[in-house]
Coordinates of C-alpha atoms and ligand atoms in Angstrom, one line a residue:
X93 CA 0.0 0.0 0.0
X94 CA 1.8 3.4 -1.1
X95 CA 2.0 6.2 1.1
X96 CA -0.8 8.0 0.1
X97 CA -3.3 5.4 0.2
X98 CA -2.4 5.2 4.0
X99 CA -3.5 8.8 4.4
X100 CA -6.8 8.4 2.7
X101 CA -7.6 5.5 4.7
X102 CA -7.5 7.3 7.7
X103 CA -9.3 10.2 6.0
X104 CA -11.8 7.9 5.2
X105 CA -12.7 6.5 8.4
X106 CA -13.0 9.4 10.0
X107 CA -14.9 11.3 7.4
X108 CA -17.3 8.2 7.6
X109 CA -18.1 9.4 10.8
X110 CA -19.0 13.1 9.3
X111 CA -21.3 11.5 7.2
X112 CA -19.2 13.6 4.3
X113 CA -20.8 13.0 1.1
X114 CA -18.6 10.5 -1.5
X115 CA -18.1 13.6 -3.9
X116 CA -17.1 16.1 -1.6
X117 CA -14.8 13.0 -0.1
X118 CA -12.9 12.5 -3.9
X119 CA -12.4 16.3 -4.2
X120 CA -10.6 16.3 -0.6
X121 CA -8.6 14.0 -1.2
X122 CA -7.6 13.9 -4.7
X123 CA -4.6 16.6 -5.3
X124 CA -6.0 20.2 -6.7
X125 CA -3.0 20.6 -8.8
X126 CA 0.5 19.2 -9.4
X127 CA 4.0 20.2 -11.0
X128 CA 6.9 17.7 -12.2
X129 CA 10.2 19.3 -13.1
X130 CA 13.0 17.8 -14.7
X131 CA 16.0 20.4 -14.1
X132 CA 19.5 20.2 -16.0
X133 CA 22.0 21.6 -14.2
X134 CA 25.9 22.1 -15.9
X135 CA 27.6 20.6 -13.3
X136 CA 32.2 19.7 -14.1
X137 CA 31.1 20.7 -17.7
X138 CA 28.2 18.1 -18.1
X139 CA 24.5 18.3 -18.0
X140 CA 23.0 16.5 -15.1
X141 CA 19.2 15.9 -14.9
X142 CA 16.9 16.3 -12.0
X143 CA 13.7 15.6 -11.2
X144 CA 11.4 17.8 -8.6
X145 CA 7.7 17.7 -7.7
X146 CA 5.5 20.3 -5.9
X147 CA 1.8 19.0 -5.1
X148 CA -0.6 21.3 -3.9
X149 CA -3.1 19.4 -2.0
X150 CA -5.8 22.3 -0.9
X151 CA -6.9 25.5 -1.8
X152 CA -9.6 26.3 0.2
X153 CA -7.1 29.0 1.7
X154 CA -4.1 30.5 0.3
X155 CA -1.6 30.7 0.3
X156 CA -0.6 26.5 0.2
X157 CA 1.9 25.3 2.6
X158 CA 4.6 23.0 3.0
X159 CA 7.9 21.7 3.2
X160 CA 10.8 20.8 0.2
X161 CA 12.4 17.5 0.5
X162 CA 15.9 16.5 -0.9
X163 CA 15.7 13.0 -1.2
X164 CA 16.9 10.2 -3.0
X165 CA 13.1 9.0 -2.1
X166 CA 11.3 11.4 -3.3
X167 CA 8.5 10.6 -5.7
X168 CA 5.4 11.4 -6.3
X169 CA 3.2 9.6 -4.7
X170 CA 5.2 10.0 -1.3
X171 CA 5.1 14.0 -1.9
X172 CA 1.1 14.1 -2.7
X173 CA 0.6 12.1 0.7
X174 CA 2.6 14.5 2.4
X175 CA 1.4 17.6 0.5
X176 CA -2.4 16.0 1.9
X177 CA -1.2 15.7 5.4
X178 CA -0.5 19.4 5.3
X179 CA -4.1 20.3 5.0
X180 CA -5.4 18.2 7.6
X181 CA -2.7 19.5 10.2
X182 CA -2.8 23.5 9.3
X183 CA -7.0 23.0 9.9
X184 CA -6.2 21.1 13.3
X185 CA -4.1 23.7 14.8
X186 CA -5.4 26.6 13.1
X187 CA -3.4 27.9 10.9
X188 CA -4.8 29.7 7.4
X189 CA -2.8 27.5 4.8
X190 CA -3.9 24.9 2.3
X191 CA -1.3 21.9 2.4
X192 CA 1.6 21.7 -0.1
X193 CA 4.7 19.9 -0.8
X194 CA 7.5 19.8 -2.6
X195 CA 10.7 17.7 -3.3
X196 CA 13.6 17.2 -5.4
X197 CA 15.1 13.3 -6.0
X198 CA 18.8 14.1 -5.2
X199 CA 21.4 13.0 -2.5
X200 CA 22.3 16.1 -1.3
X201 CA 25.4 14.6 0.5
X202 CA 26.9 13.5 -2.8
X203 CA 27.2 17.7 -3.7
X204 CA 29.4 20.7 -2.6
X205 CA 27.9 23.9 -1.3
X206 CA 28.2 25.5 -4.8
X207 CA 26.7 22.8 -6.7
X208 CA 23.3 22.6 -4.4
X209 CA 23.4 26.3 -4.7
X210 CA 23.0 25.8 -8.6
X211 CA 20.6 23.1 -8.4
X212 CA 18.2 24.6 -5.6
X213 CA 17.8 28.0 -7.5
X214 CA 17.6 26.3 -11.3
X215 CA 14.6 23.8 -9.6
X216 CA 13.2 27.2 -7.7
X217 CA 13.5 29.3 -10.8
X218 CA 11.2 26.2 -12.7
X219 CA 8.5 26.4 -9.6
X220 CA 8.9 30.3 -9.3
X221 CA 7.7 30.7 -13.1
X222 CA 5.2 27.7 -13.1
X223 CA 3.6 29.8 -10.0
X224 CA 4.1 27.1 -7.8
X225 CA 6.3 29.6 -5.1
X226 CA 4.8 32.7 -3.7
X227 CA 3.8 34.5 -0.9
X228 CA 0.8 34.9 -2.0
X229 CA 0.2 31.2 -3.6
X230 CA 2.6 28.6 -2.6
X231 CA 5.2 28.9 0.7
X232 CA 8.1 26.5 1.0
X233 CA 9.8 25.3 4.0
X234 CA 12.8 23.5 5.2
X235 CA 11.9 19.6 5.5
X236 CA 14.1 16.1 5.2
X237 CA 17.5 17.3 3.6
X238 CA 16.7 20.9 3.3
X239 CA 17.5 24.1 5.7
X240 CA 17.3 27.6 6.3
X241 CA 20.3 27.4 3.8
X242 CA 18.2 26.4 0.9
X243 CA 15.2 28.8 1.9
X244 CA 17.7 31.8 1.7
X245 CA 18.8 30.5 -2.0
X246 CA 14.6 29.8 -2.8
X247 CA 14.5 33.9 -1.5
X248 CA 17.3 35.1 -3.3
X249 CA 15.9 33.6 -6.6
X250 CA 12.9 34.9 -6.3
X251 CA 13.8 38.4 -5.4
X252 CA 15.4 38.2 -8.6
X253 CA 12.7 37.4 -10.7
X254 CA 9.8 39.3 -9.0
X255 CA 11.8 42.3 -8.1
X256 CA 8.6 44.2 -8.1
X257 CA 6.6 42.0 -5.4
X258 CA 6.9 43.7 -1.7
X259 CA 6.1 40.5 0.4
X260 CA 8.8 38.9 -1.4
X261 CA 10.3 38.1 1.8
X262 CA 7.3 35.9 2.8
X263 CA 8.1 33.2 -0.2
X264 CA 9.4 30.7 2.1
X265 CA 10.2 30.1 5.6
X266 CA 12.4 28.5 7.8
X267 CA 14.7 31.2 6.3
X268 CA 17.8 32.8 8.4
X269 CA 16.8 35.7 10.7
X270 CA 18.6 38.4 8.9
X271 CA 16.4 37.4 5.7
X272 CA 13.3 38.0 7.7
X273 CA 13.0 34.8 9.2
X274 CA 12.1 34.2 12.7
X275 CA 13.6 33.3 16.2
X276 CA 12.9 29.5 17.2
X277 CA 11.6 28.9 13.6
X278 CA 14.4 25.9 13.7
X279 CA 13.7 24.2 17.0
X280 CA 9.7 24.8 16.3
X281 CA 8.8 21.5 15.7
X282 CA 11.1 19.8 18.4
X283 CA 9.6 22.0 20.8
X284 CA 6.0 21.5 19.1
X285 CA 6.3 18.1 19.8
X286 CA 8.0 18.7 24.1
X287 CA 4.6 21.2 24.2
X288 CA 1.8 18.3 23.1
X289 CA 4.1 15.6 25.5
X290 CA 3.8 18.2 28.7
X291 CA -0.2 18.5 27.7
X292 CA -0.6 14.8 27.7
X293 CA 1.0 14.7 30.9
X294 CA -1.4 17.5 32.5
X295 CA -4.0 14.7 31.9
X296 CA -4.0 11.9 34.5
X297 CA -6.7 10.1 33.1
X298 CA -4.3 9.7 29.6
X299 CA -1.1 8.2 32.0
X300 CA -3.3 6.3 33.8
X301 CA -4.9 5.0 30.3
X302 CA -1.5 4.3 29.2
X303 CA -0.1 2.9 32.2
X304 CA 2.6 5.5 32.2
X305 CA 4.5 6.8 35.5
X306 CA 2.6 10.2 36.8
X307 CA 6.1 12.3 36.1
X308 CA 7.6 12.7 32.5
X309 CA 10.7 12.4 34.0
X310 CA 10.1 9.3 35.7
X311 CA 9.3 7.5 31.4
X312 CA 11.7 5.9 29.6
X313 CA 11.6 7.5 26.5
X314 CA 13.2 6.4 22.7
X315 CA 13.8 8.9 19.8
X316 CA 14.6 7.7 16.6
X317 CA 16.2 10.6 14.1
X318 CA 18.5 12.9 15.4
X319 CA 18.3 15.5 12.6
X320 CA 16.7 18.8 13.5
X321 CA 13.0 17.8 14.9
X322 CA 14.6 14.8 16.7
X323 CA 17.7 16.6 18.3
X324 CA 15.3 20.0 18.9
X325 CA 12.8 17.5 20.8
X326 CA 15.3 15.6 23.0
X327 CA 17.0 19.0 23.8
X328 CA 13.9 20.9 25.0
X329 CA 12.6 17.3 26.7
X330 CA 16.5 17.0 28.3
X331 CA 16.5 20.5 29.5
X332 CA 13.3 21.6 30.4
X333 CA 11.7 18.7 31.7
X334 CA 14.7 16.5 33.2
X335 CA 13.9 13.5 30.7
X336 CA 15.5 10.4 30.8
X337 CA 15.8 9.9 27.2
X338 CA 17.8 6.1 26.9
X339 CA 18.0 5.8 23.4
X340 CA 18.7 7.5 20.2
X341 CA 18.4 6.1 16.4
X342 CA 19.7 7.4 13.6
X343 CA 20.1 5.5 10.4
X344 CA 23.4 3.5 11.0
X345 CA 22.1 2.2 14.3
X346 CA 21.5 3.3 18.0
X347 CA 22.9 5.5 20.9
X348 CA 21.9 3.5 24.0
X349 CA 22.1 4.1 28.3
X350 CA 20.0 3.2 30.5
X351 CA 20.1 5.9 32.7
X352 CA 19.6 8.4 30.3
X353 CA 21.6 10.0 27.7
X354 CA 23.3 13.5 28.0
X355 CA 21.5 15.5 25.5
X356 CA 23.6 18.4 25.6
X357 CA 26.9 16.9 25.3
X358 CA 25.5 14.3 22.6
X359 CA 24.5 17.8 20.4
X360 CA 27.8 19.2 20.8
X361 CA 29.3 15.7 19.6
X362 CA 27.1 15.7 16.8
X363 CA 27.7 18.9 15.9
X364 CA 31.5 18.2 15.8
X365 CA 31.6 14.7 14.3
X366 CA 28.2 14.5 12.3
X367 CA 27.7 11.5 14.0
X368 CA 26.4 10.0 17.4
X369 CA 28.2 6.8 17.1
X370 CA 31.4 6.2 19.7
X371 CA 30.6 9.2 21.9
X372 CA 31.0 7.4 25.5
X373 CA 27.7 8.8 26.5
X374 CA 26.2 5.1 26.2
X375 CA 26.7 2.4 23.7
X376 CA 26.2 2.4 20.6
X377 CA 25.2 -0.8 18.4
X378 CA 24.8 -0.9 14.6
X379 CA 21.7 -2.1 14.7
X380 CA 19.0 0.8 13.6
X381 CA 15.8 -1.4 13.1
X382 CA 16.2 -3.1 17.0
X383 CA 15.7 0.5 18.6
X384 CA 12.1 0.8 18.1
X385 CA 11.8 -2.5 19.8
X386 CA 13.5 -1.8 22.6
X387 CA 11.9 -1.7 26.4
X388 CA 10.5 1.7 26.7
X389 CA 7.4 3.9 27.7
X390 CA 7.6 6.8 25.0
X391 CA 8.7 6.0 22.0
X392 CA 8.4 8.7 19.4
X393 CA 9.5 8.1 15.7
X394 CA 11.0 11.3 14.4
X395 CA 12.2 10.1 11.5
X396 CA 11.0 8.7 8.2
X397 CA 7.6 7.4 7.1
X398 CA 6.5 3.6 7.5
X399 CA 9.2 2.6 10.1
X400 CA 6.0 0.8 12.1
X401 CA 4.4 -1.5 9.6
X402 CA 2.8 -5.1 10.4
X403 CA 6.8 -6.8 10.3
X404 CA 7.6 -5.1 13.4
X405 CA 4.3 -4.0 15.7
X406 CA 4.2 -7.2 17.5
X407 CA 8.0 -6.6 19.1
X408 CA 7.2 -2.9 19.8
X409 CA 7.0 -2.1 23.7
X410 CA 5.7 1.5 24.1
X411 CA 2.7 2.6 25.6
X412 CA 2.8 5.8 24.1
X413 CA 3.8 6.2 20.9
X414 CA 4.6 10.2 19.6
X415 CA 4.4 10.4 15.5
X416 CA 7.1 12.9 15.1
X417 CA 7.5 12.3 11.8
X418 CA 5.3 12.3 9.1
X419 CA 3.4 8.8 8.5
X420 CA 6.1 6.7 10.5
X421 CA 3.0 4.4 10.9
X422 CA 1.7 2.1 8.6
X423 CA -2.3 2.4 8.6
X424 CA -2.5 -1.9 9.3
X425 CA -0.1 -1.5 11.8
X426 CA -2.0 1.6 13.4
X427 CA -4.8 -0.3 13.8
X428 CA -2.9 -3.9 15.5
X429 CA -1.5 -0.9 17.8
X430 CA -5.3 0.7 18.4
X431 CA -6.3 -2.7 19.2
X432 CA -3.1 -3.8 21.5
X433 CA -4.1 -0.5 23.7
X434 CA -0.5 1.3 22.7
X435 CA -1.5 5.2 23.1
X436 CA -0.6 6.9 19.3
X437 CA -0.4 10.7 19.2
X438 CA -0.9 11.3 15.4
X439 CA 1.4 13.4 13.2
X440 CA -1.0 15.7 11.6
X441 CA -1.4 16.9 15.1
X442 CA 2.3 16.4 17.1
X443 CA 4.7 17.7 14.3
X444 CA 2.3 21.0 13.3
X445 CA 5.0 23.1 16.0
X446 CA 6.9 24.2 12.2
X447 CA 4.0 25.1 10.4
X448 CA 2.5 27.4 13.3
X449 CA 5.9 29.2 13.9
X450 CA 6.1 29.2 9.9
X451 CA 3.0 31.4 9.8
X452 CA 4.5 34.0 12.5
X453 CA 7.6 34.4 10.1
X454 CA 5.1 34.7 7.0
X455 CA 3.2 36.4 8.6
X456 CA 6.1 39.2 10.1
X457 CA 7.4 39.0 6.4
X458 CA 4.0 40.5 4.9
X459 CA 3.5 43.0 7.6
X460 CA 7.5 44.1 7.4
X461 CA 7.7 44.0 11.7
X462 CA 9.3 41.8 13.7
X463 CA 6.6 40.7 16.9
X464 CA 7.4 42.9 20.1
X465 CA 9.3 45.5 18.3
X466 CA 7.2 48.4 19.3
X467 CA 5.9 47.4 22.4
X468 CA 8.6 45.6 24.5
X469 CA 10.1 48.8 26.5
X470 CA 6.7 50.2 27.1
X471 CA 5.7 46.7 28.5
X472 CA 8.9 47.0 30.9
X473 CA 8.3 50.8 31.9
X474 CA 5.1 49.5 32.9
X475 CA 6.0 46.7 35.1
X476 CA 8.5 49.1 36.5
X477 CA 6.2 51.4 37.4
X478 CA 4.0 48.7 39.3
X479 CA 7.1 47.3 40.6
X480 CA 8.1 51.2 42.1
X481 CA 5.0 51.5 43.3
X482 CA 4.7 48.2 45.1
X483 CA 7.9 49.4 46.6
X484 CA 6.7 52.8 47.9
X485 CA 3.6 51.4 49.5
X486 CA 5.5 49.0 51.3
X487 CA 8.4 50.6 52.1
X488 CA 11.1 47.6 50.8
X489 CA 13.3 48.1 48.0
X490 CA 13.0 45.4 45.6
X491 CA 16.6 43.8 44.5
X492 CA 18.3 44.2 40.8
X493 CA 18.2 40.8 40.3
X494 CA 14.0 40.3 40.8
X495 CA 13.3 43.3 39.0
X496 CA 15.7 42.0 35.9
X497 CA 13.6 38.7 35.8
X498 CA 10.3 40.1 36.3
X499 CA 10.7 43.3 34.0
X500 CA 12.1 41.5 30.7
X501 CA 9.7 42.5 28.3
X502 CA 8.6 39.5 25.5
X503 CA 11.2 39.5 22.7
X504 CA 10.2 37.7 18.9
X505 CA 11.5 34.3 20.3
X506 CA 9.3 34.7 23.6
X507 CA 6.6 35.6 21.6
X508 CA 6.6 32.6 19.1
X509 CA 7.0 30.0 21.7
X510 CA 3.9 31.1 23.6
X511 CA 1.9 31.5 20.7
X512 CA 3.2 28.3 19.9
X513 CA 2.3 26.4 23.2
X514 CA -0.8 28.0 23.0
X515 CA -1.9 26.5 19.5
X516 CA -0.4 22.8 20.5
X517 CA -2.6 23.2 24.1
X518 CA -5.9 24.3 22.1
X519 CA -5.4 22.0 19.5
X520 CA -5.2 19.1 21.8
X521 CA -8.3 20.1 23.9
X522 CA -10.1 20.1 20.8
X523 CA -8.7 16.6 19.7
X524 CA -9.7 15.1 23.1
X525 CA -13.1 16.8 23.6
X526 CA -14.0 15.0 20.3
X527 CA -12.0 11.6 21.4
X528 CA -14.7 11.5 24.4
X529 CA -17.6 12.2 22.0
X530 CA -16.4 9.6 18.9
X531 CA -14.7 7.4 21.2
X532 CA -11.8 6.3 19.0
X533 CA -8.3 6.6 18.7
X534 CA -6.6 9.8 18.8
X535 CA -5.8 9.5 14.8
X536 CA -9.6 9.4 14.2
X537 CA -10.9 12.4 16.2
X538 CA -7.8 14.1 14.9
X539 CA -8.6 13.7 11.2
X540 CA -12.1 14.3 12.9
X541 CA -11.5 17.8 13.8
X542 CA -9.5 18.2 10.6
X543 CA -12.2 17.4 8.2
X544 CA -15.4 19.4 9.7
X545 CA -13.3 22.3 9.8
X546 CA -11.9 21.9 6.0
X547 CA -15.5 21.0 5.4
X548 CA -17.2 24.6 6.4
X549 CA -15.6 26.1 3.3
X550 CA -17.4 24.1 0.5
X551 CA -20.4 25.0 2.0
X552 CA -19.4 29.0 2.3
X553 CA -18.2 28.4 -1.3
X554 CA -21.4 28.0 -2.6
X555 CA -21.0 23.6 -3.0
X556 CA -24.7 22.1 -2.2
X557 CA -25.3 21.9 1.4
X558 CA -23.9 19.2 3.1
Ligands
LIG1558 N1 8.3 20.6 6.7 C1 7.5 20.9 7.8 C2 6.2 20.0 8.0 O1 6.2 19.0 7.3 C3 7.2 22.4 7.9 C4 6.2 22.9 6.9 C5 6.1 24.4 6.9 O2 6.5 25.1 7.8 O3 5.6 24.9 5.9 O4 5.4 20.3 8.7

């Protein structure tokens, strides 16, 4: 079963329960329009061909968003199914974007700096023209193989050929600060993901369900990836919530220790050697399917798609299972999982953290202000004052140190990760308010929630009542 018809089997159940009509159903699903690219690029004096897809999934608001994948993976079915699950997780956590994706079939390790440089703007220059990247149409992001790097060439390419467009700046995001992106834009997913794991731990009744221990900290939790979302995730998790994380995958096997790796040197390791193996903050074995099989309570797949498929559900040992990535789930084994009682967080829901921070930068870009720039001192004088006056009346003196905590006015980064925790929180009420109604998993009241709101526009747009 491919990729996409995973998806739109979960689509499908949970529409059932909508009672969406079958032609409304087919338009939802089926892709609203769809680019292939083949882009030759002189490369050492010789041609070489590559081929690139953008899907957009949904229009129903514009503009489209989604990430760009470099991958030697990449097809098109694989980008369709992701553009799809774009839509369903910018309606669950409210943001105003139809669901794209795009993705180039290339190895970036196997180029220099220069030659990406050439390939990235010749396959931007092909979607730029084609419409398919705007800020008005189509928004890019940094996904698998792709960075901020990448978005600042996408930016530069297009300031060059729409010279004339004054958003140009909002084209893409994920792009570096000085280019108009924004602070935490990087770690937004990672901490996305540490925001929905602390609201699942505000409910007892979920840990009881689960059979987790009542304290984060007290869980044994398993990441596999160690790219940006997983290494963003483990750090936030490490740091602000004491987690005893006590094994890391990546794709030539597994960074293991019982009591609990140290995040902060592994980063700093990683960062140094590009790899996590022979580190001394555990063992590591060259194993990288036996991780997700390990004992464990959390075990959150930040990876790849279809890692869990019916060849390895009956060895998994989680409770709780955290869809980091996109589809790391296979929909057969989703349901042996449903059925074994394991806890699954879906991914349209837990990865949305770089989407909802990608719509602050886009939306900063097309109103030319970073957040708190104007009112940031006045919000300080103000506390001051109260602070001075809470002094006078009662005759103390507050010290330098207090009045430095208390008076820091919100900066953009401040800003972006409350509005961030705030969208994961409100999106996750909504998900389990309708998980008590429905009473299925949380991948069905998820796509639940999803689908009556996408649903409200055809009916505003003038489609037969439904
Ligand atoms: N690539 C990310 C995702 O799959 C981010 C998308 C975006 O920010 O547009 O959610």
């Amino acid at each position: 079963m491919s990729f996409k018809e995973n998806v739109n089997l979960h689509v499908d159940k949970s529409a059932k329960l909508l009672n969406f009509s079958n032609d409304l159903l087919e338009h939802l699903k089926s892709i609203h329009s769809l680019i292939k690219v083949n882009v030759g690029v002189v490369l050492n004096e010789k041609i070489h061909n590559f081929t690139g897809w953008r899907a957009v999934h949904s229009e129903h608001i514009l503009p489209s968003k989604g990430g760009l994948r470099y991958s030697e993976t990449v097809d098109q079915d694989d980008t369709e199914a992701l553009a799809s699950l774009m839509t369903y997780k910018c309606a669950i956590v409210n943001i105003p974007f139809g669901g794209a994706k795009g993705g180039l079939k290339i190895n970036p390790k196997n180029y220099t700096m220069p030659e990406l440089r050439a390939i990235t703007k010749a396959f931007a220059t092909k979607l730029i023209n084609k419409g398919f990247i705007s800020p008005a149409l189509n928004v890019p992001a940094p996904d698998v193989g792709t960075s901020e790097r990448e978005m600042e060439w996408i930016l530069d390419t297009y300031k060059t050929l729409k010279p004339d467009d004054i958003n140009y700046r909002g084209c893409v995001t994920g792009k570096p600060l000085h280019r108009g992106g924004i602070t935490g834009r990087t770690e937004a997913t990672g901490r996305g993901i540490e925001e929905v794991i602390r609201e699942i731990f505000r409910h007892k009744d979920i840990i009881k369900e689960a059979r987790l221990k009542n304290e984060l900290k007290e869980n044994k939790i398993i990441i596999q990836g160690f790219g940006n979302v997983g290494s963003n995730l483990a750090k936030h998790l490490y740091n602000r919530d004491n987690a005893k994380i006590i094994a890391i995958g990546e794709h030539d096997g597994y960074l293991f220790n019982k009591d609990g790796i140290d995040i902060n040197a592994l980063i700093e390791f990683n960062q140094k050697n590009k790899s996590i193996n022979s580190t001394k903050l555990g063992y590591f074995k060259n194993n990288p399917s036996e991780l997700l099989e390990l004992n464990c309570d959390i075990l959150i797949p930040a990876a790849l798609e279809n890692v869990i498929t019916i060849d390895n559900v009956d060895k998994l040992k989680a409770k709780l299972i955290i869809e980091a990535a996109n589809g790391p789930i296979s929909f057969k084994a989703d349901k042996k999982l449903y059925e074994k009682g394991v806890i699954i967080i879906p991914d349209i829901y837990v990865n949305a953290g770089g989407v909802v921070v990608s719509y602050f930068e886009w939306v900063k870009d097309i109103s030319h202000i970073r957040f708190g720039r104007v009112e940031k001192r006045f919000q300080e004088q103000k506390i001051q004052e109260i602070i001075d006056l809470i002094d006078k009346k009662t005759e103390t003196k507050t010290d330098f140190n207090t009045i430095k905590n208390i008076m820091h006015g919100a900066d953009e980064e401040d800003l972006a990760f409350s509005g961030l925790e705030d969208t994961m929180r409100n999106a996750f009420t909504e998900i389990y308010n309708v998980k008590k109604k429905i009473k299925k998993s949380y991948r069905e009241s998820a796509y639940y929630v999803s689908l009556k709101k996408i649903r409200n526009f055809y009916t505003e747009e003038g489609f037969p009542k439904r």
